[in-house]
Amino acid sequence: MAATPAIAAMRIQPTGLPVNAVAKIPGSKSITNRALLIAALAAGESELLGALASEDTVYMAKALEALGLRVKHDIAGERFIVHGGDGTFPANEAELFVGNSGTSMRFLTAALPLGYGHYRIDGVPRMRQRPIAPLLDALRDLGADAVSEQGTGCPPVVVQASGLPGGNIRVPGDQSHYFSAFLRAGRCAPETVAIGAPGVLFSTPYWHTTADVMRAFGVEAELDEADWSWFRVESGQRYQGRIYQIEPDASNASYFFAAAAVTGGRGRVDGLGRSSTQGDLNFVRALEAMGATVEIGDDFTEVTGPEGGRLRGVDIDMNAISDTAQTLAAIAPFAEGPTTIRGIGHARLKETDRVEALATELRKMGQEVEERPDGLTITPRPVVAADIATYDDHRMAMSFAIAALRAPELRILDPGCTAKTFPDFFDRLGVVTGAAMTPEKGVF
């Protein structure tokens, strides 16, 4: 059987003009997946408005359906309707597949012991390389039966569920998804769940996002914000179904803010303002340090780039906003002076080794790159034409698309990988920037 022709590359021809637009950004992937699982654990029906339709969120929704819950996805209306299981799952046996969705894998693994039966959760080959052992260890400390099927400390995971008793656990601070997973599932345990957080902490803003969504559905989580050393969810609380509005995705907004900065233009995103709990909105402060002007209002954020897009290099720790590190790295070649990005060693365990991938592709563009365990330094050199590999990583494709707005000739390979979180990214980028997006077909 012949292989199916697909879009092998996206050739981007910039207009040479500054961006001047209001960009419409789809709903947050992180919030959509958090809200989907919480709605599944709630009593009654929930309607999630402004929800993201992407591979990651569809994987989560399909997994919840496989667990016996009723989930309706209205793609045109940007909403999910979920009939919750009030703290458990109806199915007593299920095979779940979540692709390369790290949030779905971790969130569901922590929640599966709330059911009663035999569950198995798996993903693509890359997912089978992404460690999950600390989460499984903590689940066993809470009284659950959850194991790595192949004994590798990675998925597939098999859970023999009989309810989650609860108790005290310790979880390494370098895995923000673990804390979010236990905070949500902990409400359904008969005992209070307390989580200790030893070691260096990463991506702490996501814990605020989790607590905010939980609160909206009626459950309070206690977070020790003095030193982030512990978290607790008191027993006896109950999620209640509700109508819930999901705000635009701050991580995906970063590309449009960067486009404005690097072209010396103006980019605005409505619905994403100072009340947002999404830490990745702080990416605009990195652009501000590079010379852009930033305004954050009650319900909007706007970035204006310096004249001619003349940015300056920065030295910045992006530990808390590592999903935007690729965005910053992709515009660093157009800055005056080196840019150093620190604190993103944990990004080596994402969809790909993002630090190594950045270094490799930036060198293809003629840049001088020093790679370190926790980050890299990019010293600008004349940009040359290149075919940019994306490593089946949506953020590699979207970040280097922004570089293409200033680069002489860049082709983004396998652009379809953006379907993971932003299926129509290139269409929207073309509308906002006026740049010509030319898909080139091929066979994978």
CSV table of C-alpha atoms in Angstrom, one decimal, residues 169-174 179 194-201 204 207 224 227-231:
chain,number,residue,atom,x,y,z
A,169,ILE,CA,4.0,11.5,49.9
A,170,ARG,CA,7.1,13.1,48.6
A,171,VAL,CA,7.5,14.0,45.0
A,172,PRO,CA,10.7,15.4,43.3
A,173,GLY,CA,10.4,19.2,42.7
A,174,ASP,CA,11.6,18.9,39.1
A,179,PHE,CA,2.2,17.9,41.6
A,194,ALA,CA,-0.3,15.9,51.6
A,195,ILE,CA,2.6,16.3,49.2
A,196,GLY,CA,6.2,17.2,50.2
A,197,ALA,CA,8.4,18.8,47.6
A,198,PRO,CA,12.1,18.1,48.2
A,199,GLY,CA,14.8,19.4,45.8
A,200,VAL,CA,14.9,22.1,43.2
A,201,LEU,CA,11.5,23.1,42.0
A,204,THR,CA,5.9,26.4,39.8
A,207,TRP,CA,0.7,24.7,40.3
A,224,ASP,CA,2.9,26.6,50.8
A,227,ASP,CA,9.2,27.9,50.1
A,228,TRP,CA,6.9,25.6,48.1
A,229,SER,CA,7.8,22.7,50.5
A,230,TRP,CA,4.4,21.1,50.8
A,231,PHE,CA,0.9,21.0,49.3
